[in-house]
Amino acid sequence: LKTNSFLQDAVVFKFTNFECKSYNLSWFVFHNYRLKAVSRDRVLLNMNGTVLHPVNNIHLHAKIFKRASGFKPWVLESNIDACRYMRKPYDPFISIVYNIFKEFTNINHTCPYVGLQVVKDFYLKPELLHLPFPSGEYLLTMKWYFNRKRQFETNVSFIYVEDLLNRN
Ligand SMILES: *[C@@H]1O[C@H](CO)[C@@H](O)[C@H](O)[C@H]1NC(C)=O
Ligand SMILES: *[C@@H]1O[C@H](CO)[C@@H](O)[C@H](O)[C@H]1NC(C)=O
Ligand SMILES: *[C@@H]1O[C@H](CO)[C@@H](O)[C@H](O)[C@H]1NC(C)=O
Ligand SMILES: *[C@@H]1O[C@H](CO)[C@@H](O)[C@H](O)[C@H]1NC(C)=O
């Protein structure tokens, strides 16, 4: 029977763009960041970069935009103390993002951070998104601060198409 694969195909959740930029090459450098489509529904995100000096004070400003003739701010936005968060998660929005990507990275530890930071073959699994997202294209911007100064930025866009057939 084809029903099962048809229902699974009805959810699309994949990366569409990925941009990174360092604002302080003496503290954080990107070596590589790219997307690679491996099938119609799966796009892998790879990123690596080096923290050149140990950092114990990290803040993250994360914000979601939704495309509607240009990306417009959407409902989700958080500012967190990342060192505190890694000791004990306390922000529900960041936890949604972190839970989707933690198995693909070596950042799963507490501060300090130093040396090579890697995200490897990360792809989006709809079953990990415990949130009702309307279908559309989204942009997640993340601005990273060390000692309260902006160091680098990662922008990732993705599309999400609801599984309308599986509802009720
Ligand atoms: C990330 O997106 C924001 C909002 O659109 C934009 O201002 C910023 O320049 C982008 N940064 C990069 C590295 O693409
Ligand atoms: C850039 O990084 C260096 C560490 O290598 C740090 O001392 C300096 O304060 C940083 N500058 C800014 C503007 O963040
Ligand atoms: C970063 O990733 C690229 C491609 O995945 C790899 O060729 C390179 O060796 C990596 N760099 C480091 C420093 O691990
Ligand atoms: C890191 O991963 C391990 C094993 O998956 C988990 O037990 C631990 O709570 C994680 N640490 C953080 C800071 O999320």
Tab-separated table of C-alpha atoms and ligand atoms in Angstrom:
chain	number	residue	atom	x	y	z
A	1	LEU	CA	0.000	0.000	0.000
A	2	LYS	CA	1.320	3.484	-0.859
A	3	THR	CA	-0.624	5.381	1.809
A	4	ASN	CA	2.163	5.471	4.385
A	5	SER	CA	4.877	6.901	2.200
A	6	PHE	CA	2.377	9.377	0.772
A	7	LEU	CA	1.505	10.656	4.262
A	8	GLN	CA	5.175	10.972	5.235
A	9	ASP	CA	5.892	12.865	2.025
A	10	ALA	CA	3.213	15.384	2.950
A	11	VAL	CA	5.544	16.979	5.537
A	12	VAL	CA	8.372	19.054	4.140
A	13	PHE	CA	10.841	20.498	6.605
A	14	LYS	CA	14.168	21.393	5.069
A	15	PHE	CA	16.863	24.037	4.887
A	16	THR	CA	16.781	26.548	2.037
A	17	ASN	CA	19.668	28.890	2.869
A	18	PHE	CA	22.526	29.312	5.342
A	19	GLU	CA	24.716	32.370	5.881
A	20	CYS	CA	27.424	32.958	8.464
A	21	LYS	CA	29.567	35.934	9.269
A	22	SER	CA	32.224	36.654	11.865
A	23	TYR	CA	32.597	40.195	13.177
A	24	ASN	CA	35.833	39.498	15.063
A	25	LEU	CA	38.269	37.236	13.248
A	26	SER	CA	40.606	37.264	16.238
A	27	TRP	CA	38.000	35.386	18.305
A	28	PHE	CA	35.814	33.349	15.971
A	29	VAL	CA	36.571	32.165	12.430
A	30	PHE	CA	34.352	30.090	10.151
A	31	HIS	CA	36.187	27.493	8.044
A	32	ASN	CA	33.196	26.084	6.296
A	33	TYR	CA	29.437	26.544	6.176
A	34	ARG	CA	27.189	25.081	3.543
A	35	LEU	CA	24.023	23.230	2.642
A	36	LYS	CA	23.995	20.097	0.532
A	37	ALA	CA	20.808	18.562	-0.881
A	38	VAL	CA	20.998	14.778	-0.677
A	39	SER	CA	17.415	14.101	-1.752
A	40	ARG	CA	14.285	16.044	-2.613
A	41	ASP	CA	13.310	16.329	1.043
A	42	ARG	CA	16.642	16.274	2.837
A	43	VAL	CA	19.244	19.024	2.932
A	44	LEU	CA	22.337	18.643	5.109
A	45	LEU	CA	23.838	21.565	6.984
A	46	ASN	CA	27.560	21.464	7.725
A	47	MET	CA	29.460	24.115	9.609
A	48	ASN	CA	32.761	24.355	11.380
A	49	GLY	CA	34.604	27.191	12.993
A	50	THR	CA	37.165	27.863	15.685
A	51	VAL	CA	36.885	29.783	18.946
A	52	LEU	CA	40.464	31.107	19.151
A	53	HIS	CA	40.468	32.010	22.879
A	54	PRO	CA	38.420	30.402	25.669
A	55	VAL	CA	35.084	32.114	26.272
A	56	ASN	CA	33.072	32.002	29.482
A	57	ASN	CA	30.482	34.650	28.750
A	58	ILE	CA	28.202	33.971	25.768
A	59	HIS	CA	24.870	35.528	24.911
A	60	LEU	CA	22.601	34.558	22.069
A	61	HIS	CA	19.877	36.626	20.440
A	62	ALA	CA	17.672	34.347	18.343
A	63	LYS	CA	14.743	35.554	16.263
A	64	ILE	CA	12.398	33.954	13.742
A	65	PHE	CA	11.150	35.730	10.618
A	66	LYS	CA	8.485	34.450	8.255
A	67	ARG	CA	8.566	35.153	4.530
A	68	ALA	CA	5.717	37.339	3.264
A	69	SER	CA	7.135	39.493	0.451
A	70	GLY	CA	10.444	39.701	2.356
A	71	PHE	CA	11.069	38.207	5.793
A	72	LYS	CA	8.916	39.781	8.531
A	73	PRO	CA	9.489	39.288	12.285
A	74	TRP	CA	7.391	36.397	13.528
A	75	VAL	CA	6.303	35.465	17.066
A	76	LEU	CA	9.465	33.839	18.375
A	77	GLU	CA	12.417	35.719	19.811
A	78	SER	CA	14.764	35.106	22.741
A	79	ASN	CA	17.846	36.511	24.387
A	80	ILE	CA	19.698	33.981	26.491
A	81	ASP	CA	22.790	33.597	28.593
A	82	ALA	CA	24.166	30.545	26.753
A	83	CYS	CA	26.511	29.447	29.567
A	84	ARG	CA	23.621	29.446	32.020
A	85	TYR	CA	21.388	27.665	29.497
A	86	MET	CA	23.925	24.850	28.970
A	87	ARG	CA	24.059	24.280	32.747
A	88	LYS	CA	20.281	24.172	32.955
A	89	PRO	CA	17.966	24.849	29.989
A	90	TYR	CA	15.515	27.626	30.893
A	91	ASP	CA	14.161	29.032	27.631
A	92	PRO	CA	11.408	27.109	25.795
A	93	PHE	CA	12.058	28.638	22.345
A	94	ILE	CA	15.808	27.953	22.513
A	95	SER	CA	15.028	24.426	23.703
A	96	ILE	CA	12.990	23.777	20.549
A	97	VAL	CA	15.942	24.842	18.411
A	98	TYR	CA	18.528	23.085	20.579
A	99	ASN	CA	16.629	19.794	20.687
A	100	ILE	CA	16.424	19.715	16.896
A	101	PHE	CA	20.136	20.171	16.412
A	102	LYS	CA	21.978	18.876	19.489
A	103	GLU	CA	22.626	15.367	18.128
A	104	PHE	CA	24.577	16.822	15.182
A	105	THR	CA	27.065	18.982	17.076
A	106	ASN	CA	29.897	18.934	19.608
A	107	ILE	CA	28.658	22.041	21.459
A	108	ASN	CA	26.780	19.934	23.986
A	109	HIS	CA	28.777	20.897	27.082
A	110	THR	CA	29.031	23.745	29.563
A	111	CYS	CA	31.278	26.828	29.256
A	112	PRO	CA	34.099	27.532	28.537
A	113	TYR	CA	34.162	27.023	24.776
A	114	VAL	CA	37.437	26.957	22.861
A	115	GLY	CA	38.706	25.329	19.671
A	116	LEU	CA	36.840	23.645	16.858
A	117	GLN	CA	33.026	23.830	16.888
A	118	VAL	CA	31.328	21.471	14.466
A	119	VAL	CA	27.830	20.862	13.131
A	120	LYS	CA	27.862	17.753	10.955
A	121	ASP	CA	25.252	16.482	8.480
A	122	PHE	CA	22.438	18.235	10.342
A	123	TYR	CA	19.014	17.789	8.758
A	124	LEU	CA	15.555	18.718	9.980
A	125	LYS	CA	13.335	16.025	11.451
A	126	PRO	CA	9.670	17.091	11.579
A	127	GLU	CA	9.016	14.721	14.482
A	128	LEU	CA	11.309	16.846	16.690
A	129	LEU	CA	9.331	20.029	16.082
A	130	HIS	CA	6.809	20.032	18.918
A	131	LEU	CA	5.210	23.249	17.797
A	132	PRO	CA	2.365	24.084	15.423
A	133	PHE	CA	4.087	25.968	12.600
A	134	PRO	CA	1.968	27.385	9.774
A	135	SER	CA	3.325	26.315	6.380
A	136	GLY	CA	5.819	28.747	4.945
A	137	GLU	CA	9.419	29.786	4.663
A	138	TYR	CA	11.189	30.988	7.790
A	139	LEU	CA	14.479	32.597	8.709
A	140	LEU	CA	16.148	32.003	12.085
A	141	THR	CA	18.758	34.640	12.846
A	142	MET	CA	21.203	34.008	15.668
A	143	LYS	CA	23.565	36.708	16.871
A	144	TRP	CA	26.328	35.493	19.162
A	145	TYR	CA	27.979	37.735	21.757
A	146	PHE	CA	31.176	37.037	23.728
A	147	ASN	CA	31.727	39.303	26.758
A	148	ARG	CA	28.668	41.266	25.585
A	149	LYS	CA	30.271	42.125	22.216
A	150	ARG	CA	28.892	40.805	18.933
A	151	GLN	CA	31.238	38.134	17.497
A	152	PHE	CA	29.372	36.279	14.782
A	153	GLU	CA	26.006	35.633	13.203
A	154	THR	CA	24.349	32.567	11.713
A	155	ASN	CA	21.228	32.854	9.546
A	156	VAL	CA	19.395	29.739	8.533
A	157	SER	CA	16.247	29.602	6.380
A	158	PHE	CA	13.936	26.648	6.075
A	159	ILE	CA	10.591	25.681	4.688
A	160	TYR	CA	7.915	23.878	6.596
A	161	VAL	CA	4.864	22.429	4.863
A	162	GLU	CA	2.159	21.126	7.138
A	163	ASP	CA	0.950	17.571	6.992
A	164	LEU	CA	-2.653	18.569	6.268
A	165	LEU	CA	-3.649	15.008	5.377
A	166	ASN	CA	-2.676	13.718	8.795
A	167	ARG	CA	-4.805	16.186	10.755
A	168	ASN	CA	-8.026	15.758	12.801
B	1	LIG	C1	20.908	37.769	8.747
B	1	LIG	O1	19.596	38.224	8.577
B	1	LIG	C2	19.393	39.548	9.063
B	1	LIG	C3	17.892	39.848	8.968
B	1	LIG	O2	17.435	39.711	7.648
B	1	LIG	C4	20.254	40.496	8.247
B	1	LIG	O3	20.117	41.810	8.734
B	1	LIG	C5	21.721	40.066	8.370
B	1	LIG	O4	22.532	40.866	7.541
B	1	LIG	C6	21.886	38.613	7.961
B	1	LIG	N1	23.247	38.182	8.215
B	1	LIG	C7	23.905	37.371	7.395
B	1	LIG	C8	25.277	36.940	7.822
B	1	LIG	O5	23.430	36.939	6.356
B	2	LIG	C1	37.882	40.523	19.453
B	2	LIG	O1	38.502	39.387	19.992
B	2	LIG	C2	39.547	39.640	20.913
B	2	LIG	C3	40.078	38.281	21.365
B	2	LIG	O2	40.897	37.730	20.400
B	2	LIG	C4	39.058	40.445	22.078
B	2	LIG	O3	40.138	40.737	22.944
B	2	LIG	C5	38.402	41.724	21.605
B	2	LIG	O4	37.809	42.393	22.707
B	2	LIG	C6	37.333	41.394	20.587
B	2	LIG	N1	36.802	42.638	20.042
B	2	LIG	C7	35.483	42.839	19.981
B	2	LIG	C8	35.068	44.154	19.375
B	2	LIG	O5	34.679	42.033	20.369
B	3	LIG	C1	35.656	21.850	8.185
B	3	LIG	O1	34.759	21.161	7.348
B	3	LIG	C2	35.284	20.879	6.078
B	3	LIG	C3	34.187	20.257	5.249
B	3	LIG	O2	33.279	19.541	6.039
B	3	LIG	C4	36.476	19.958	6.202
B	3	LIG	O3	37.017	19.696	4.926
B	3	LIG	C5	37.511	20.637	7.062
B	3	LIG	O4	38.582	19.744	7.290
B	3	LIG	C6	36.922	21.060	8.375
B	3	LIG	N1	37.883	21.881	9.060
B	3	LIG	C7	38.313	21.561	10.228
B	3	LIG	C8	39.297	22.530	10.825
B	3	LIG	O5	37.918	20.552	10.813
B	4	LIG	C1	24.611	16.533	26.473
B	4	LIG	O1	24.251	15.262	25.993
B	4	LIG	C2	24.141	14.287	26.997
B	4	LIG	C3	23.896	12.960	26.328
B	4	LIG	O2	22.985	13.077	25.263
B	4	LIG	C4	23.033	14.688	27.969
B	4	LIG	O3	22.927	13.730	28.998
B	4	LIG	C5	23.359	16.033	28.562
B	4	LIG	O4	22.295	16.493	29.377
B	4	LIG	C6	23.595	17.049	27.472
B	4	LIG	N1	24.056	18.309	28.047
B	4	LIG	C7	23.492	19.463	27.796
B	4	LIG	C8	24.137	20.634	28.415
B	4	LIG	O5	22.497	19.560	27.080
